[in-house]
XYZ file of C-alpha atoms in Angstrom:
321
model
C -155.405 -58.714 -84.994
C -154.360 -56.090 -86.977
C -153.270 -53.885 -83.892
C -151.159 -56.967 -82.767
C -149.118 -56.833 -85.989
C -148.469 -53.371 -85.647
C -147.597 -53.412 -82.246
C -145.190 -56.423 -83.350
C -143.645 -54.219 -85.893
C -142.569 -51.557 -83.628
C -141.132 -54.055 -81.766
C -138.908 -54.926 -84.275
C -138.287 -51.576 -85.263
C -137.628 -50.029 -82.066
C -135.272 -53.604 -81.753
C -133.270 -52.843 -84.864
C -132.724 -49.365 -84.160
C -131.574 -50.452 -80.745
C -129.592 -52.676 -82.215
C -128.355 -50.361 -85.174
C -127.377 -47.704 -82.192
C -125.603 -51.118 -80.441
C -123.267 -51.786 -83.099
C -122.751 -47.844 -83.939
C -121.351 -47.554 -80.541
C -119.169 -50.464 -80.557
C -118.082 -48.945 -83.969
C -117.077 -46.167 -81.924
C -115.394 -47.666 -79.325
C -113.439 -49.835 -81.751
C -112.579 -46.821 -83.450
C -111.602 -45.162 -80.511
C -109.868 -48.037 -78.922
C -108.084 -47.953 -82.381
C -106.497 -44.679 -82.168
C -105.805 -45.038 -78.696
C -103.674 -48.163 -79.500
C -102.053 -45.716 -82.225
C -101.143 -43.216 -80.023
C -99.902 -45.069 -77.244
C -97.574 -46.540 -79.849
C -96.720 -43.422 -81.090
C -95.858 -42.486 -77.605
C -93.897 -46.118 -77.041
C -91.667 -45.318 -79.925
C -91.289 -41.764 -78.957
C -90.121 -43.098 -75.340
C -87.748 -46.051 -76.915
C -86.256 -43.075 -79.218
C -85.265 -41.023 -76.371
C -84.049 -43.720 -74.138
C -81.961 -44.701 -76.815
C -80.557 -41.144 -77.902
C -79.943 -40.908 -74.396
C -77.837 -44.350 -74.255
C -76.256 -43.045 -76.971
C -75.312 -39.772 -75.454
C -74.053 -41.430 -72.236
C -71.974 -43.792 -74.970
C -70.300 -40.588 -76.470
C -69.444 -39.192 -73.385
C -68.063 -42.066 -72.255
C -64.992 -42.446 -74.317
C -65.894 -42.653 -77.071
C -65.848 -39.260 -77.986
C -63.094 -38.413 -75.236
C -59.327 -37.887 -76.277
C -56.846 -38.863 -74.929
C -52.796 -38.309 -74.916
C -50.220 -39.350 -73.017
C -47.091 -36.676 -73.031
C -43.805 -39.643 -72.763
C -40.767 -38.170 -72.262
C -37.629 -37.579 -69.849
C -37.644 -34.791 -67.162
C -36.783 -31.578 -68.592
C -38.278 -32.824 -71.932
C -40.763 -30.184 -72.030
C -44.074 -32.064 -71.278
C -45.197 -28.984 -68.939
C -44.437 -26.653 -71.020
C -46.254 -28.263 -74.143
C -49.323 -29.773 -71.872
C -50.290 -25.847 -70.966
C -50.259 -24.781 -74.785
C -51.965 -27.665 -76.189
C -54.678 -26.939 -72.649
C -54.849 -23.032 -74.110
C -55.672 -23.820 -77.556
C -57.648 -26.585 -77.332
C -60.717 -27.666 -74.633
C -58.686 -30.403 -72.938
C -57.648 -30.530 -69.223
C -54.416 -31.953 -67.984
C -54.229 -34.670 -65.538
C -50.328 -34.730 -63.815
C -49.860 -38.006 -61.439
C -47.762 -35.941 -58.936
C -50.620 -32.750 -58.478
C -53.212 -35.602 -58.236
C -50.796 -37.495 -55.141
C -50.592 -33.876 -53.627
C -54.232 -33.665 -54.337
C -55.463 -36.794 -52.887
C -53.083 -35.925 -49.538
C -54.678 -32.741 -48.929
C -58.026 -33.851 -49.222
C -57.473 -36.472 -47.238
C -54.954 -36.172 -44.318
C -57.062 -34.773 -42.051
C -59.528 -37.328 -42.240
C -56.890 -39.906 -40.338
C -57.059 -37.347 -37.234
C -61.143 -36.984 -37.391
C -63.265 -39.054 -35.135
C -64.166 -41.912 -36.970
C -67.390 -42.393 -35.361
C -68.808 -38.965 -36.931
C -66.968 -38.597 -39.958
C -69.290 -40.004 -42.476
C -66.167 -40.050 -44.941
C -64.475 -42.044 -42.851
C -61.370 -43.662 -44.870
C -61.453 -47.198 -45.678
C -58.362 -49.273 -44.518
C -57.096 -49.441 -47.878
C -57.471 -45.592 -47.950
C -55.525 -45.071 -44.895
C -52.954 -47.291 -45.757
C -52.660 -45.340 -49.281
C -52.478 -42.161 -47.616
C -49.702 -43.311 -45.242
C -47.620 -44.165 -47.648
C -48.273 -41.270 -50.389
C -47.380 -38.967 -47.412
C -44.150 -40.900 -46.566
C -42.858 -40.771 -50.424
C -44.061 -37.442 -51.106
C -41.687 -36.068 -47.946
C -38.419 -38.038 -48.751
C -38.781 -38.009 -52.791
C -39.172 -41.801 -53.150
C -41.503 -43.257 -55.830
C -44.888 -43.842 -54.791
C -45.645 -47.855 -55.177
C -47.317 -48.398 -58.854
C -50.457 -49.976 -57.510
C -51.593 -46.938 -55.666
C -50.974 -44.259 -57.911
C -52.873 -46.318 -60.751
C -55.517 -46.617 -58.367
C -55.562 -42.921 -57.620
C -54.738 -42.044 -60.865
C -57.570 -43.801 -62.536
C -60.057 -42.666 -59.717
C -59.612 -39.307 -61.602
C -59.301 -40.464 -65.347
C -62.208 -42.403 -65.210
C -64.578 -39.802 -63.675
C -63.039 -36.415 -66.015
C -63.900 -39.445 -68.968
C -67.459 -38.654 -68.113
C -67.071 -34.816 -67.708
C -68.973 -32.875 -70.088
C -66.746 -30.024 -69.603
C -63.693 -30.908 -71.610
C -63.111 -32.312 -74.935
C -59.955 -34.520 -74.234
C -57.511 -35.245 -71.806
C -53.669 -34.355 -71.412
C -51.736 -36.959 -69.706
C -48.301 -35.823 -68.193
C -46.072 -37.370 -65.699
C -47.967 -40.698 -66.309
C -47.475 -44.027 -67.056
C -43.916 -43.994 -65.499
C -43.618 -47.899 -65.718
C -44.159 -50.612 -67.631
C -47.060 -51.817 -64.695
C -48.596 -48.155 -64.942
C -48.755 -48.570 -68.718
C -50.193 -51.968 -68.540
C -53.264 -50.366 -66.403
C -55.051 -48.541 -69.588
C -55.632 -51.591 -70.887
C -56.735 -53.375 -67.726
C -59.140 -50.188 -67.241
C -60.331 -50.594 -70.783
C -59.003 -46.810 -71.681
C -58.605 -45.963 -75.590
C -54.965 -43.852 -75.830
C -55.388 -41.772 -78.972
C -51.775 -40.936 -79.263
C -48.752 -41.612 -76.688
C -46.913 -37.875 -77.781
C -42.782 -39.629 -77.031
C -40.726 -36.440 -76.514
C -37.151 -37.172 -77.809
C -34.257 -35.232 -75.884
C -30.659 -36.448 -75.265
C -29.261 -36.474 -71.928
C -27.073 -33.828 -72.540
C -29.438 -31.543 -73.586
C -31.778 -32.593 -70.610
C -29.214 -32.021 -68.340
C -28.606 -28.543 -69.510
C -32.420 -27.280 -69.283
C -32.494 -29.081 -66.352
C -29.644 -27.195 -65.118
C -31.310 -23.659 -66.261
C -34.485 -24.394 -65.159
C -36.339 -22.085 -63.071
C -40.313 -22.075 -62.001
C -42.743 -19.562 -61.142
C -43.639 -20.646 -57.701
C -47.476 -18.744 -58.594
C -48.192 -20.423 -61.958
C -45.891 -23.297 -61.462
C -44.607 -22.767 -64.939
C -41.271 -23.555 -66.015
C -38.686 -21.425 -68.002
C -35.126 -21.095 -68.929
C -32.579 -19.255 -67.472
C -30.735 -18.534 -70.717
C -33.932 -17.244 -72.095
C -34.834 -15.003 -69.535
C -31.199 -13.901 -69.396
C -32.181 -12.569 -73.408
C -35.177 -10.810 -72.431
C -33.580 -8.492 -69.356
C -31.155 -7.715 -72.091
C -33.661 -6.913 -74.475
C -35.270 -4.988 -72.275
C -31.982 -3.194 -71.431
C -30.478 -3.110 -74.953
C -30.239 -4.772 -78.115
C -29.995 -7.716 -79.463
C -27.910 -9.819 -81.817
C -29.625 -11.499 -84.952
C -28.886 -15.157 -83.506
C -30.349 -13.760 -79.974
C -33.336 -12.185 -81.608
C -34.227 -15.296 -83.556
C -33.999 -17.161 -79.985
C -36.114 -15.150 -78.067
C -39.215 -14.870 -80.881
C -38.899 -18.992 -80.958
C -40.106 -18.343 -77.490
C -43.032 -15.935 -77.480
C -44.254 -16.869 -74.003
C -40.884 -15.261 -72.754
C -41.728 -11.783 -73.806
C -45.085 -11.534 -71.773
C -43.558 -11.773 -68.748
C -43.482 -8.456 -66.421
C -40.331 -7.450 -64.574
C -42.476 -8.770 -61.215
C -42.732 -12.021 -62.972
C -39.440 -12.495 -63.511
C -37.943 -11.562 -59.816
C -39.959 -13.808 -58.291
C -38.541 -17.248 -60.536
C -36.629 -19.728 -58.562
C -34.651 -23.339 -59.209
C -36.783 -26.253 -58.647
C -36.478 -28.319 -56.222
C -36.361 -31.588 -57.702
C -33.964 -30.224 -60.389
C -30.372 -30.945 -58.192
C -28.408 -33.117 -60.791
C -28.699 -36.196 -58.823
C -32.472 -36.509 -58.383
C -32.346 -35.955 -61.931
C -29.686 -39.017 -62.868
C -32.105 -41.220 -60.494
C -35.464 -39.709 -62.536
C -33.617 -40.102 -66.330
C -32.286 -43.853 -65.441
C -35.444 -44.642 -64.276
C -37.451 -42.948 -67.256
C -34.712 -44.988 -69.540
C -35.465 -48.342 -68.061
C -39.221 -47.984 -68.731
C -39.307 -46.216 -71.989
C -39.134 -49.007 -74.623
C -41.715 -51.039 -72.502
C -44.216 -48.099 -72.216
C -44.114 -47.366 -76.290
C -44.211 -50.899 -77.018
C -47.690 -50.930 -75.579
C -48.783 -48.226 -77.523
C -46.908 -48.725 -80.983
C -49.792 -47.960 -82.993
C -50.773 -44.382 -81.844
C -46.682 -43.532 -80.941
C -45.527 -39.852 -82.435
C -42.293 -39.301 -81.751
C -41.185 -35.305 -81.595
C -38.132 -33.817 -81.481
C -37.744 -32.183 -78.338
C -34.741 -30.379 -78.777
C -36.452 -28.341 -81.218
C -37.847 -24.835 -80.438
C -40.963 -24.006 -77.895
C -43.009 -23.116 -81.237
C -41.752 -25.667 -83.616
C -42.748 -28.493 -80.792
C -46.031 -26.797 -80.062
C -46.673 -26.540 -84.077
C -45.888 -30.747 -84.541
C -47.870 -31.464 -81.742
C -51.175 -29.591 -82.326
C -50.752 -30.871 -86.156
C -51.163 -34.698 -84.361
C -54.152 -32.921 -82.056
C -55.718 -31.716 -85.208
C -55.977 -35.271 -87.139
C -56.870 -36.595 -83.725
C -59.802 -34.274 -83.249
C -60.767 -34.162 -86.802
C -61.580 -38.030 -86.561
């Protein structure tokens, strides 16, 4: 009898323990199933951080953070000229409507000639027709149709918008029309400031007149000015000559090879540039009106340095914001 009690009491020792070591464990897998649960939330949040810094990244690059400003003015206003200082001193790259026609020719004229059946870059219809007629105005000087060069134009906006390279972008040569101008806001593009360069005709016609280009750098200079530096370089000076040429500091970096090789434009005969000013005039109160709240006028008659100076003061608030 007494042996069967004992032996029962083990029993129910042995049992507790058993169950003692039961509930331990689960203990321990609760516990552990506990901090599990905390790290994988740890790790969930980690994940939804990043995904959303990198949202946020894409955000900034895309626009948001990206300037933008259109140079308005007529030819011979001195939107080249101001475009490649304001590119020099700040990180922004310049986007010209007739070197992105040019462009988009010679990458893709010799596609019409290539065997469609192997060229996996084959041209679309649309693309051909595009091409076709980009060619055909870019040989006899007519205006390219406004719904192709917005849709080659913005082709290139919208994918330098998203280039890390560059802080901002310099617009030149574009909107010409009222339609052109209308397209930023059908593309959804923020203008930070529409730069309007202010120049009467006669003293367009004059620069235009006196114009000459490097044919290597494509930049543009002025006869008159040039005309001052061989003298310079040959003599002296008078006061009123020596305050003109150090208005133009560009000028006096130029070699004696530089200068021999400068020629006239070719788009600068008098009566491309009557067609180019009357057509400039007829769009120019449409184009600001669309853009009347970021609209700096400049003087452009003003000197090379005195232009550059008002402009990068407008950059500098722009940037600063």
């Amino acid at each position: 009898m007494g042996s069967c009690q004992s032996t029962s009491k083990n029993n129910v020792a042995e049992k507790k323990e058993d169950i003692k070591e039961y509930v331990d464990v689960s203990k321990k897998n609760e516990d552990v199933d506990k901090v599990i649960t905390e790290v994988n939330k740890e790790e969930i949040c980690k994940n939804n951080d990043e995904e959303k810094n990198e949202i946020k990244e894409e955000k900034e690059v895309d626009g948001e953070k990206k300037k933008i400003i259109i140079f308005n003015g007529a030819p011979g206003s001195g939107k080249d000229t101001q475009c490649r200082l304001i590119k020099q001193k700040y990180n922004f790259k310049i986007l010209t409507s007739s070197e992105l026609l040019k462009k988009y020719l010679e990458e893709n004229k010799g596609k019409l000639t290539e065997d469609s059946d192997t060229n996996e870059n084959k041209l679309s219809e649309q693309e051909k027709g595009d091409l076709e007629v980009v060619e055909k105005c870019i040989n006899d000087g007519s205006l390219v149709p406004d719904e192709i060069v917005s849709r080659i134009f913005f082709q290139n906006l919208n994918y330098d918008i998203n280039n890390v390279e560059f802080d901002g972008i310099l617009i030149n040569g574009f909107p010409r029309t009222y339609e052109q101008a209308l397209s930023f806001k059908n593309n959804n593009i923020k203008v930070n400031a529409l730069i309007n360069m202010t120049t009467s005709k006669e003293c367009l016609l004059d620069r235009i007149n006196n114009r000459l280009v490097d044919p290597v750098t494509n930049i543009n200079y002025d006869e008159k000015i040039i005309e001052l530096i061989k003298k310079k370089r040959g003599g002296e000076l008078t006061e009123e000559e020596e305050k003109i040429v150090s208005q133009n500091e560009d000028y006096n970096n130029l070699s004696d090879e530089d200068i021999s090789r400068l020629i006239k434009r070719g788009d600068d005969e008098e009566n491309v540039f009557h067609k180019r000013f009357s057509l400039y005039k007829d769009n120019e109160e449409k184009i600001i009106s669309l853009f009347t709240d970021v609209c700096k006028n400049v003087d452009g008659e003003k000197s090379i340095n005195e232009v550059f100076d008002e402009i990068s003061s407008i950059i500098d608030n722009i940037v600063k914001s």
